[in-house]
Amino acid sequence: MAKGVDPEQYEKDTGVKWASSFTDVPDDGNCLMHAVWLGLSALKKHYPNLPGGGGELPTSAGRFRLAALMKMAKDLGYREAVSNQLQLWLSVDCDVLYSLEDLFLLPPDFQSLVVNTNLEVTGGAVQLEQIDIGAMVDQYIAAISQKQTDSGREFYLPLGELELETLCRVYGFRLQVVKTEAIDMITEAARKARKVPEEEAKRAQDVIGAAARTATEAANSAEEVGELLRTVIMYVGNVLDNESDERFRSIRAANPGFTKRVASRKGGAELMEACGFKREDRGGDVFYVAKQGAVTPAARYYLADFLADHSTKTGGYDAVTALVDPRTIHPEHILDRNQEAGNRIVRILNVRTNHYQVHLPRKP
């Protein structure tokens, strides 16, 4: 089993401070690009001096996808790679063609174009050199740019290796993909590495457990529970990871994010208090404040376990990743491309087919 690296040393080596948990990405049919957009946006916000490329980022994940594909369409290296791939598809035996998964992820119209052209080339009706490959490259790019619809749900096609390689290059960042199969092993190691005083663990089980169960029973859906727990875990983690920074110890109750994800949920405010945050009235404004030492690692561990257990029962995405501190994932468990981009890193985890979580950088 790989030994997790020390978080402080890892952050020192990369020059980037990392969050202590993965962030789930909306299941919006554009999940991979949404994860990359979130990662690049956070880097730009917190580390604007890191060298990189691609210019200004669009204001949404959907616009980012369109802008990225436009850049790729003009990139000579990408066009050449797509051209080579298409020429291979058009020249292989038809039985081999039907076994190529990447082709049959594309829209039916483009699949038919490739199959019919392949039959003409392999049957001798036309020479490969006579095919306008440049036009087919444009058609391929148009195909992966189109929104698809299935059972009323809109989505984009997943990007392939060619697109990911080019995306890293044109935007000047390293894409690190955490190997999904390593997560179970890392989770077990993380659990074994916990060192929590018995008194703190018992308090978490009794006090935080009761508050978490009350909030769960009052929620309207499993999604609401997941959002509430992830948000409280984030607030707890911010305090623990930034012990000397008073900014993370005080949360304004009127903050829109806090209101939506915590205060508006029955039992949400009580869960915050159970975790060590106390309600204070400051001149008419209400804050939830964590005094020094009031929030303990036991709170984070217990909530992560509770979220994982809840997700297992409801089929959510957090069953395993809630327990993992991404900063301790050993490099051998990460597929790291475009390493020459230095410390401009976007790290993602594919938690199920075409659904991603992203490990975001935080304020330095």
mmCIF file of C-alpha atoms in Angstrom:
data_model
loop_
_atom_site.group_PDB
_atom_site.id
_atom_site.type_symbol
_atom_site.label_atom_id
_atom_site.label_comp_id
_atom_site.label_asym_id
_atom_site.label_seq_id
_atom_site.Cartn_x
_atom_site.Cartn_y
_atom_site.Cartn_z
ATOM 1 C CA MET A 1 0.000 0.000 0.000
ATOM 2 C CA ALA A 2 1.295 3.430 -0.926
ATOM 3 C CA LYS A 3 2.082 5.738 1.951
ATOM 4 C CA GLY A 4 0.254 9.064 1.829
ATOM 5 C CA VAL A 5 2.455 12.140 1.635
ATOM 6 C CA ASP A 6 2.386 14.725 4.406
ATOM 7 C CA PRO A 7 -0.137 17.450 3.410
ATOM 8 C CA GLU A 8 2.043 20.334 4.566
ATOM 9 C CA GLN A 9 5.034 19.045 2.612
ATOM 10 C CA TYR A 10 2.932 18.447 -0.482
ATOM 11 C CA GLU A 11 1.552 21.973 -0.376
ATOM 12 C CA LYS A 12 5.055 23.323 0.139
ATOM 13 C CA ASP A 13 6.330 21.378 -2.876
ATOM 14 C CA THR A 14 3.533 22.503 -5.210
ATOM 15 C CA GLY A 15 3.272 26.083 -3.980
ATOM 16 C CA VAL A 16 -0.521 25.754 -3.924
ATOM 17 C CA LYS A 17 -2.744 25.356 -0.865
ATOM 18 C CA TRP A 18 -5.385 22.685 -1.337
ATOM 19 C CA ALA A 19 -8.824 22.080 0.136
ATOM 20 C CA SER A 20 -9.177 19.119 2.468
ATOM 21 C CA SER A 21 -11.985 17.448 0.507
ATOM 22 C CA PHE A 22 -13.254 16.937 -3.028
ATOM 23 C CA THR A 23 -15.963 19.238 -4.402
ATOM 24 C CA ASP A 24 -18.842 17.588 -6.230
ATOM 25 C CA VAL A 25 -19.584 18.907 -9.719
ATOM 26 C CA PRO A 26 -23.171 19.493 -10.908
ATOM 27 C CA ASP A 27 -24.473 16.632 -13.024
ATOM 28 C CA ASP A 28 -25.198 19.009 -15.884
ATOM 29 C CA GLY A 29 -24.176 16.882 -18.861
ATOM 30 C CA ASN A 30 -20.882 18.776 -19.082
ATOM 31 C CA CYS A 31 -19.322 17.369 -15.923
ATOM 32 C CA LEU A 32 -15.680 16.958 -16.953
ATOM 33 C CA MET A 33 -15.410 20.423 -18.489
ATOM 34 C CA HIS A 34 -17.302 21.851 -15.513
ATOM 35 C CA ALA A 35 -14.711 20.316 -13.173
ATOM 36 C CA VAL A 36 -11.827 21.741 -15.219
ATOM 37 C CA TRP A 37 -13.506 25.163 -15.380
ATOM 38 C CA LEU A 38 -13.996 25.198 -11.593
ATOM 39 C CA GLY A 39 -10.360 24.241 -11.038
ATOM 40 C CA LEU A 40 -8.969 26.843 -13.439
ATOM 41 C CA SER A 41 -11.298 29.521 -12.052
ATOM 42 C CA ALA A 42 -10.140 28.824 -8.491
ATOM 43 C CA LEU A 43 -6.481 28.947 -9.565
ATOM 44 C CA LYS A 44 -7.037 32.267 -11.326
ATOM 45 C CA LYS A 45 -8.819 33.690 -8.274
ATOM 46 C CA HIS A 46 -6.386 32.538 -5.582
ATOM 47 C CA TYR A 47 -3.106 32.265 -7.545
ATOM 48 C CA PRO A 48 -3.322 34.814 -10.368
ATOM 49 C CA ASN A 49 0.461 34.972 -10.768
ATOM 50 C CA LEU A 50 0.871 31.312 -11.724
ATOM 51 C CA PRO A 51 1.998 31.164 -15.359
ATOM 52 C CA GLY A 52 -0.506 29.699 -17.781
ATOM 53 C CA GLY A 53 -2.287 30.186 -21.072
ATOM 54 C CA GLY A 54 -5.698 30.365 -22.659
ATOM 55 C CA GLY A 55 -6.445 33.985 -21.787
ATOM 56 C CA GLU A 56 -9.526 35.052 -19.850
ATOM 57 C CA LEU A 57 -11.868 32.307 -18.688
ATOM 58 C CA PRO A 58 -15.551 32.428 -19.684
ATOM 59 C CA THR A 59 -18.092 33.050 -16.933
ATOM 60 C CA SER A 60 -19.751 29.621 -17.035
ATOM 61 C CA ALA A 61 -18.830 25.986 -17.638
ATOM 62 C CA GLY A 62 -21.008 25.828 -20.756
ATOM 63 C CA ARG A 63 -19.313 28.848 -22.294
ATOM 64 C CA PHE A 64 -15.942 27.422 -21.317
ATOM 65 C CA ARG A 65 -16.657 24.254 -23.289
ATOM 66 C CA LEU A 66 -17.588 26.230 -26.403
ATOM 67 C CA ALA A 67 -14.569 28.533 -26.081
ATOM 68 C CA ALA A 68 -12.223 25.568 -25.562
ATOM 69 C CA LEU A 69 -13.522 23.720 -28.616
ATOM 70 C CA MET A 70 -13.140 26.886 -30.720
ATOM 71 C CA LYS A 71 -9.505 27.115 -29.612
ATOM 72 C CA MET A 72 -8.990 23.430 -30.427
ATOM 73 C CA ALA A 73 -10.524 23.859 -33.889
ATOM 74 C CA LYS A 74 -7.783 26.402 -34.676
ATOM 75 C CA ASP A 75 -4.967 24.377 -33.127
ATOM 76 C CA LEU A 76 -2.880 22.769 -35.874
ATOM 77 C CA GLY A 77 -1.578 19.998 -33.621
ATOM 78 C CA TYR A 78 -5.093 18.994 -32.626
ATOM 79 C CA ARG A 79 -6.390 19.100 -36.196
ATOM 80 C CA GLU A 80 -3.510 16.882 -37.307
ATOM 81 C CA ALA A 81 -4.217 14.386 -34.514
ATOM 82 C CA VAL A 82 -7.934 14.242 -35.403
ATOM 83 C CA SER A 83 -7.019 13.882 -39.079
ATOM 84 C CA ASN A 84 -4.773 10.909 -38.286
ATOM 85 C CA GLN A 85 -7.507 9.315 -36.188
ATOM 86 C CA LEU A 86 -10.095 9.739 -38.952
ATOM 87 C CA GLN A 87 -7.774 8.309 -41.596
ATOM 88 C CA LEU A 88 -7.250 5.271 -39.366
ATOM 89 C CA TRP A 89 -11.009 4.820 -38.953
ATOM 90 C CA LEU A 90 -11.556 5.069 -42.695
ATOM 91 C CA SER A 91 -8.894 2.519 -43.583
ATOM 92 C CA VAL A 92 -9.331 -0.306 -41.049
ATOM 93 C CA ASP A 93 -11.388 -3.420 -41.666
ATOM 94 C CA CYS A 94 -15.057 -2.771 -40.989
ATOM 95 C CA ASP A 95 -15.152 -5.407 -38.224
ATOM 96 C CA VAL A 96 -12.375 -3.515 -36.420
ATOM 97 C CA LEU A 97 -14.215 -0.231 -36.942
ATOM 98 C CA TYR A 98 -17.316 -1.584 -35.210
ATOM 99 C CA SER A 99 -15.198 -2.409 -32.149
ATOM 100 C CA LEU A 100 -13.976 1.185 -31.653
ATOM 101 C CA GLU A 101 -15.852 2.590 -28.666
ATOM 102 C CA ASP A 102 -14.767 6.202 -29.295
ATOM 103 C CA LEU A 103 -16.527 6.240 -32.658
ATOM 104 C CA PHE A 104 -19.824 5.008 -31.301
ATOM 105 C CA LEU A 105 -19.936 7.668 -28.602
ATOM 106 C CA LEU A 106 -20.350 10.212 -31.404
ATOM 107 C CA PRO A 107 -23.746 11.331 -32.800
ATOM 108 C CA PRO A 108 -25.447 8.792 -35.132
ATOM 109 C CA ASP A 109 -25.143 11.051 -38.202
ATOM 110 C CA PHE A 110 -21.364 11.256 -37.847
ATOM 111 C CA GLN A 111 -21.100 7.533 -37.129
ATOM 112 C CA SER A 112 -22.971 6.824 -40.374
ATOM 113 C CA LEU A 113 -20.675 9.170 -42.296
ATOM 114 C CA VAL A 114 -17.571 7.360 -41.026
ATOM 115 C CA VAL A 115 -18.977 3.854 -41.567
ATOM 116 C CA ASN A 116 -20.238 4.596 -45.094
ATOM 117 C CA THR A 117 -16.967 6.273 -46.090
ATOM 118 C CA ASN A 118 -15.023 3.361 -44.599
ATOM 119 C CA LEU A 119 -17.020 0.912 -46.737
ATOM 120 C CA GLU A 120 -16.245 2.957 -49.850
ATOM 121 C CA VAL A 121 -12.508 3.126 -49.071
ATOM 122 C CA THR A 122 -12.046 -0.502 -48.008
ATOM 123 C CA GLY A 123 -14.240 -1.674 -50.894
ATOM 124 C CA GLY A 124 -12.080 0.140 -53.438
ATOM 125 C CA ALA A 125 -14.812 2.522 -54.640
ATOM 126 C CA VAL A 126 -12.723 5.524 -53.606
ATOM 127 C CA GLN A 127 -9.125 6.156 -52.571
ATOM 128 C CA LEU A 128 -8.380 7.499 -49.092
ATOM 129 C CA GLU A 129 -6.446 10.356 -50.718
ATOM 130 C CA GLN A 130 -9.633 11.483 -52.446
ATOM 131 C CA ILE A 131 -11.486 12.073 -49.166
ATOM 132 C CA ASP A 132 -11.632 15.671 -47.914
ATOM 133 C CA ILE A 133 -10.213 14.884 -44.486
ATOM 134 C CA GLY A 134 -10.097 18.572 -43.521
ATOM 135 C CA ALA A 135 -13.865 18.818 -43.970
ATOM 136 C CA MET A 136 -14.339 15.666 -41.912
ATOM 137 C CA VAL A 137 -12.216 17.180 -39.118
ATOM 138 C CA ASP A 138 -14.593 20.153 -39.044
ATOM 139 C CA GLN A 139 -17.563 17.778 -38.962
ATOM 140 C CA TYR A 140 -15.987 15.822 -36.107
ATOM 141 C CA ILE A 141 -15.452 19.004 -34.056
ATOM 142 C CA ALA A 142 -19.019 20.102 -34.773
ATOM 143 C CA ALA A 143 -20.265 16.673 -33.653
ATOM 144 C CA ILE A 144 -18.551 16.797 -30.248
ATOM 145 C CA SER A 145 -19.768 20.390 -29.802
ATOM 146 C CA GLN A 146 -23.445 19.502 -30.162
ATOM 147 C CA LYS A 147 -25.763 19.052 -27.228
ATOM 148 C CA GLN A 148 -27.345 15.616 -27.149
ATOM 149 C CA THR A 149 -30.747 14.637 -25.759
ATOM 150 C CA ASP A 150 -31.719 11.365 -24.111
ATOM 151 C CA SER A 151 -35.089 10.857 -22.387
ATOM 152 C CA GLY A 152 -35.531 14.612 -22.214
ATOM 153 C CA ARG A 153 -32.145 15.221 -20.575
ATOM 154 C CA GLU A 154 -29.581 17.371 -22.373
ATOM 155 C CA PHE A 155 -25.908 16.477 -22.216
ATOM 156 C CA TYR A 156 -22.614 16.810 -24.077
ATOM 157 C CA LEU A 157 -20.500 13.962 -25.346
ATOM 158 C CA PRO A 158 -17.502 13.069 -23.165
ATOM 159 C CA LEU A 159 -14.201 14.373 -24.502
ATOM 160 C CA GLY A 160 -11.582 11.885 -25.643
ATOM 161 C CA GLU A 161 -7.842 11.686 -25.132
ATOM 162 C CA LEU A 162 -7.115 13.997 -28.073
ATOM 163 C CA GLU A 163 -9.320 16.712 -26.613
ATOM 164 C CA LEU A 164 -7.932 16.411 -23.077
ATOM 165 C CA GLU A 165 -4.345 16.576 -24.335
ATOM 166 C CA THR A 166 -5.098 19.697 -26.357
ATOM 167 C CA LEU A 167 -7.145 21.300 -23.568
ATOM 168 C CA CYS A 168 -4.161 21.046 -21.205
ATOM 169 C CA ARG A 169 -1.847 22.549 -23.782
ATOM 170 C CA VAL A 170 -3.968 25.497 -24.941
ATOM 171 C CA TYR A 171 -4.901 26.521 -21.391
ATOM 172 C CA GLY A 172 -1.468 25.779 -19.949
ATOM 173 C CA PHE A 173 -2.318 23.525 -16.987
ATOM 174 C CA ARG A 174 -1.595 20.054 -15.620
ATOM 175 C CA LEU A 175 -4.600 17.750 -15.513
ATOM 176 C CA GLN A 176 -4.264 15.236 -12.707
ATOM 177 C CA VAL A 177 -6.795 12.409 -12.742
ATOM 178 C CA VAL A 178 -7.000 10.432 -9.509
ATOM 179 C CA LYS A 179 -7.241 6.709 -10.157
ATOM 180 C CA THR A 180 -10.663 5.635 -8.930
ATOM 181 C CA GLU A 181 -9.470 2.177 -7.961
ATOM 182 C CA ALA A 182 -7.045 3.689 -5.439
ATOM 183 C CA ILE A 183 -9.739 5.481 -3.424
ATOM 184 C CA ASP A 184 -10.917 2.473 -1.387
ATOM 185 C CA MET A 185 -7.352 1.747 -0.318
ATOM 186 C CA ILE A 186 -6.698 5.393 0.555
ATOM 187 C CA THR A 187 -9.940 5.586 2.518
ATOM 188 C CA GLU A 188 -9.017 2.617 4.678
ATOM 189 C CA ALA A 189 -5.555 4.066 5.307
ATOM 190 C CA ALA A 190 -7.088 7.425 6.250
ATOM 191 C CA ARG A 191 -9.394 5.786 8.779
ATOM 192 C CA LYS A 192 -6.515 3.866 10.371
ATOM 193 C CA ALA A 193 -4.386 7.019 10.582
ATOM 194 C CA ARG A 194 -6.946 8.945 12.657
ATOM 195 C CA LYS A 195 -5.861 9.954 16.123
ATOM 196 C CA VAL A 196 -8.838 11.278 18.064
ATOM 197 C CA PRO A 197 -9.075 11.448 21.851
ATOM 198 C CA GLU A 198 -11.766 9.103 23.145
ATOM 199 C CA GLU A 199 -13.675 11.958 24.812
ATOM 200 C CA GLU A 200 -13.836 13.964 21.566
ATOM 201 C CA ALA A 201 -14.925 10.907 19.591
ATOM 202 C CA LYS A 202 -17.723 10.172 22.088
ATOM 203 C CA ARG A 203 -18.942 13.765 22.027
ATOM 204 C CA ALA A 204 -19.013 13.726 18.224
ATOM 205 C CA GLN A 205 -20.987 10.496 18.221
ATOM 206 C CA ASP A 206 -23.491 11.706 20.820
ATOM 207 C CA VAL A 207 -23.923 15.428 20.094
ATOM 208 C CA ILE A 208 -23.065 15.784 16.414
ATOM 209 C CA GLY A 209 -24.672 12.426 15.657
ATOM 210 C CA ALA A 210 -27.982 13.486 17.163
ATOM 211 C CA ALA A 211 -27.971 16.799 15.256
ATOM 212 C CA ALA A 212 -27.028 15.111 11.968
ATOM 213 C CA ARG A 213 -29.802 12.514 12.339
ATOM 214 C CA THR A 214 -32.376 15.217 13.093
ATOM 215 C CA ALA A 215 -31.362 17.229 10.018
ATOM 216 C CA THR A 216 -31.384 14.099 7.852
ATOM 217 C CA GLU A 217 -34.867 13.062 8.965
ATOM 218 C CA ALA A 218 -36.201 16.576 8.301
ATOM 219 C CA ALA A 219 -34.729 16.883 4.795
ATOM 220 C CA ASN A 220 -36.861 16.661 1.677
ATOM 221 C CA SER A 221 -34.363 14.610 -0.323
ATOM 222 C CA ALA A 222 -31.032 12.792 -0.199
ATOM 223 C CA GLU A 223 -29.556 15.615 -2.286
ATOM 224 C CA GLU A 224 -30.488 18.146 0.408
ATOM 225 C CA VAL A 225 -28.802 16.021 3.063
ATOM 226 C CA GLY A 226 -25.648 15.691 0.971
ATOM 227 C CA GLU A 227 -25.473 19.432 0.291
ATOM 228 C CA LEU A 228 -25.989 20.308 3.967
ATOM 229 C CA LEU A 229 -23.399 17.828 5.239
ATOM 230 C CA ARG A 230 -20.811 18.756 2.594
ATOM 231 C CA THR A 231 -21.244 22.444 3.444
ATOM 232 C CA VAL A 232 -20.856 21.932 7.195
ATOM 233 C CA ILE A 233 -17.833 19.692 6.574
ATOM 234 C CA MET A 234 -16.349 22.520 4.474
ATOM 235 C CA TYR A 235 -16.849 25.072 7.283
ATOM 236 C CA VAL A 236 -15.365 22.675 9.852
ATOM 237 C CA GLY A 237 -12.436 21.939 7.535
ATOM 238 C CA ASN A 238 -11.787 25.634 6.915
ATOM 239 C CA VAL A 239 -11.373 26.207 10.665
ATOM 240 C CA LEU A 240 -9.134 23.163 11.160
ATOM 241 C CA ASP A 241 -6.974 23.879 8.106
ATOM 242 C CA ASN A 242 -6.530 27.580 8.932
ATOM 243 C CA GLU A 243 -6.172 27.609 12.703
ATOM 244 C CA SER A 244 -4.488 31.025 12.843
ATOM 245 C CA ASP A 245 -6.811 32.751 10.361
ATOM 246 C CA GLU A 246 -9.757 34.425 12.088
ATOM 247 C CA ARG A 247 -11.582 34.892 8.771
ATOM 248 C CA PHE A 248 -12.610 31.236 8.751
ATOM 249 C CA ARG A 249 -13.947 31.293 12.310
ATOM 250 C CA SER A 250 -16.865 33.609 11.651
ATOM 251 C CA ILE A 251 -19.733 32.953 9.213
ATOM 252 C CA ARG A 252 -22.367 35.610 8.596
ATOM 253 C CA ALA A 253 -25.803 34.010 8.795
ATOM 254 C CA ALA A 254 -27.087 36.240 5.982
ATOM 255 C CA ASN A 255 -24.424 34.927 3.587
ATOM 256 C CA PRO A 256 -26.428 33.619 0.592
ATOM 257 C CA GLY A 257 -24.522 30.323 0.418
ATOM 258 C CA PHE A 258 -24.918 29.697 4.142
ATOM 259 C CA THR A 259 -28.602 30.627 4.021
ATOM 260 C CA LYS A 260 -29.342 28.346 1.075
ATOM 261 C CA ARG A 261 -27.365 25.287 2.141
ATOM 262 C CA VAL A 262 -27.513 25.451 5.956
ATOM 263 C CA ALA A 263 -29.735 28.031 7.649
ATOM 264 C CA SER A 264 -32.776 27.340 5.465
ATOM 265 C CA ARG A 265 -32.592 23.609 6.209
ATOM 266 C CA LYS A 266 -34.359 22.342 9.304
ATOM 267 C CA GLY A 267 -31.684 21.309 11.772
ATOM 268 C CA GLY A 268 -28.877 23.010 9.802
ATOM 269 C CA ALA A 269 -28.137 25.738 12.350
ATOM 270 C CA GLU A 270 -28.287 23.187 15.175
ATOM 271 C CA LEU A 271 -25.776 21.003 13.349
ATOM 272 C CA MET A 272 -23.385 23.957 13.082
ATOM 273 C CA GLU A 273 -23.692 24.542 16.828
ATOM 274 C CA ALA A 274 -23.131 20.859 17.552
ATOM 275 C CA CYS A 275 -19.870 21.092 15.602
ATOM 276 C CA GLY A 276 -18.595 23.965 17.755
ATOM 277 C CA PHE A 277 -19.960 27.119 16.121
ATOM 278 C CA LYS A 278 -21.898 29.420 18.465
ATOM 279 C CA ARG A 279 -24.594 31.866 17.355
ATOM 280 C CA GLU A 280 -23.689 35.493 18.124
ATOM 281 C CA ASP A 281 -25.588 38.730 17.557
ATOM 282 C CA ARG A 282 -23.244 41.517 16.489
ATOM 283 C CA GLY A 283 -25.097 44.788 16.213
ATOM 284 C CA GLY A 284 -28.105 43.280 14.502
ATOM 285 C CA ASP A 285 -26.125 40.863 12.315
ATOM 286 C CA VAL A 286 -26.079 37.193 13.270
ATOM 287 C CA PHE A 287 -22.840 35.208 12.961
ATOM 288 C CA TYR A 288 -21.834 31.634 13.681
ATOM 289 C CA VAL A 289 -18.464 31.811 15.426
ATOM 290 C CA ALA A 290 -15.955 29.085 16.304
ATOM 291 C CA LYS A 291 -13.788 29.936 19.286
ATOM 292 C CA GLN A 292 -10.238 28.623 19.454
ATOM 293 C CA GLY A 293 -10.352 24.880 20.076
ATOM 294 C CA ALA A 294 -14.150 24.604 19.808
ATOM 295 C CA VAL A 295 -14.028 22.756 16.477
ATOM 296 C CA THR A 296 -12.117 19.478 16.634
ATOM 297 C CA PRO A 297 -10.944 16.915 14.040
ATOM 298 C CA ALA A 298 -13.496 14.508 15.522
ATOM 299 C CA ALA A 299 -16.270 16.690 14.072
ATOM 300 C CA ARG A 300 -14.864 16.404 10.557
ATOM 301 C CA TYR A 301 -14.250 12.661 10.846
ATOM 302 C CA TYR A 302 -17.696 11.942 12.248
ATOM 303 C CA LEU A 303 -19.520 14.016 9.618
ATOM 304 C CA ALA A 304 -17.467 12.436 6.825
ATOM 305 C CA ASP A 305 -18.386 8.965 8.091
ATOM 306 C CA PHE A 306 -22.028 9.992 8.471
ATOM 307 C CA LEU A 307 -22.128 11.398 4.930
ATOM 308 C CA ALA A 308 -20.453 8.295 3.532
ATOM 309 C CA ASP A 309 -22.937 6.022 5.305
ATOM 310 C CA HIS A 310 -25.876 8.109 4.116
ATOM 311 C CA SER A 311 -24.582 8.139 0.545
ATOM 312 C CA THR A 312 -24.139 4.373 0.559
ATOM 313 C CA LYS A 313 -27.783 3.943 1.548
ATOM 314 C CA THR A 314 -29.107 6.468 -0.986
ATOM 315 C CA GLY A 315 -26.789 5.783 -3.927
ATOM 316 C CA GLY A 316 -24.983 9.128 -3.752
ATOM 317 C CA TYR A 317 -21.455 9.979 -4.858
ATOM 318 C CA ASP A 318 -19.952 10.698 -1.449
ATOM 319 C CA ALA A 319 -19.853 7.174 -0.032
ATOM 320 C CA VAL A 320 -16.082 6.957 -0.356
ATOM 321 C CA THR A 321 -14.728 10.375 -1.252
ATOM 322 C CA ALA A 322 -16.161 12.052 1.858
ATOM 323 C CA LEU A 323 -13.611 10.096 3.879
ATOM 324 C CA VAL A 324 -10.588 10.975 1.760
ATOM 325 C CA ASP A 325 -8.307 13.951 2.281
ATOM 326 C CA PRO A 326 -7.172 14.485 -1.348
ATOM 327 C CA ARG A 327 -3.952 16.125 -0.186
ATOM 328 C CA THR A 328 -2.677 12.773 1.068
ATOM 329 C CA ILE A 329 -3.169 10.871 -2.186
ATOM 330 C CA HIS A 330 0.202 9.525 -3.269
ATOM 331 C CA PRO A 331 1.467 10.652 -6.707
ATOM 332 C CA GLU A 332 1.530 7.053 -7.976
ATOM 333 C CA HIS A 333 -2.265 7.068 -7.707
ATOM 334 C CA ILE A 334 -2.583 10.060 -10.028
ATOM 335 C CA LEU A 335 -2.390 10.199 -13.825
ATOM 336 C CA ASP A 336 -0.526 13.457 -14.407
ATOM 337 C CA ARG A 337 -0.454 14.958 -17.898
ATOM 338 C CA ASN A 338 1.232 18.110 -19.187
ATOM 339 C CA GLN A 339 3.674 18.219 -16.261
ATOM 340 C CA GLU A 340 5.636 21.047 -17.852
ATOM 341 C CA ALA A 341 2.806 23.379 -16.791
ATOM 342 C CA GLY A 342 4.342 23.373 -13.295
ATOM 343 C CA ASN A 343 2.051 24.162 -10.369
ATOM 344 C CA ARG A 344 -0.997 25.214 -12.375
ATOM 345 C CA ILE A 345 -2.844 22.016 -11.517
ATOM 346 C CA VAL A 346 -6.431 20.853 -11.927
ATOM 347 C CA ARG A 347 -7.075 17.583 -10.089
ATOM 348 C CA ILE A 348 -10.229 15.576 -10.742
ATOM 349 C CA LEU A 349 -11.751 12.245 -9.747
ATOM 350 C CA ASN A 350 -14.194 10.250 -11.870
ATOM 351 C CA VAL A 351 -16.591 8.932 -9.222
ATOM 352 C CA ARG A 352 -18.823 7.158 -11.729
ATOM 353 C CA THR A 353 -19.392 7.159 -15.483
ATOM 354 C CA ASN A 354 -18.999 10.753 -16.630
ATOM 355 C CA HIS A 355 -19.480 12.225 -13.167
ATOM 356 C CA TYR A 356 -16.584 14.057 -11.554
ATOM 357 C CA GLN A 357 -15.432 15.672 -8.359
ATOM 358 C CA VAL A 358 -12.647 18.248 -8.307
ATOM 359 C CA HIS A 359 -9.967 18.993 -5.722
ATOM 360 C CA LEU A 360 -9.952 22.773 -5.555
ATOM 361 C CA PRO A 361 -7.142 25.074 -4.435
ATOM 362 C CA ARG A 362 -7.967 27.396 -1.540
ATOM 363 C CA LYS A 363 -6.814 30.836 -0.435
ATOM 364 C CA PRO A 364 -3.061 30.948 0.245
#
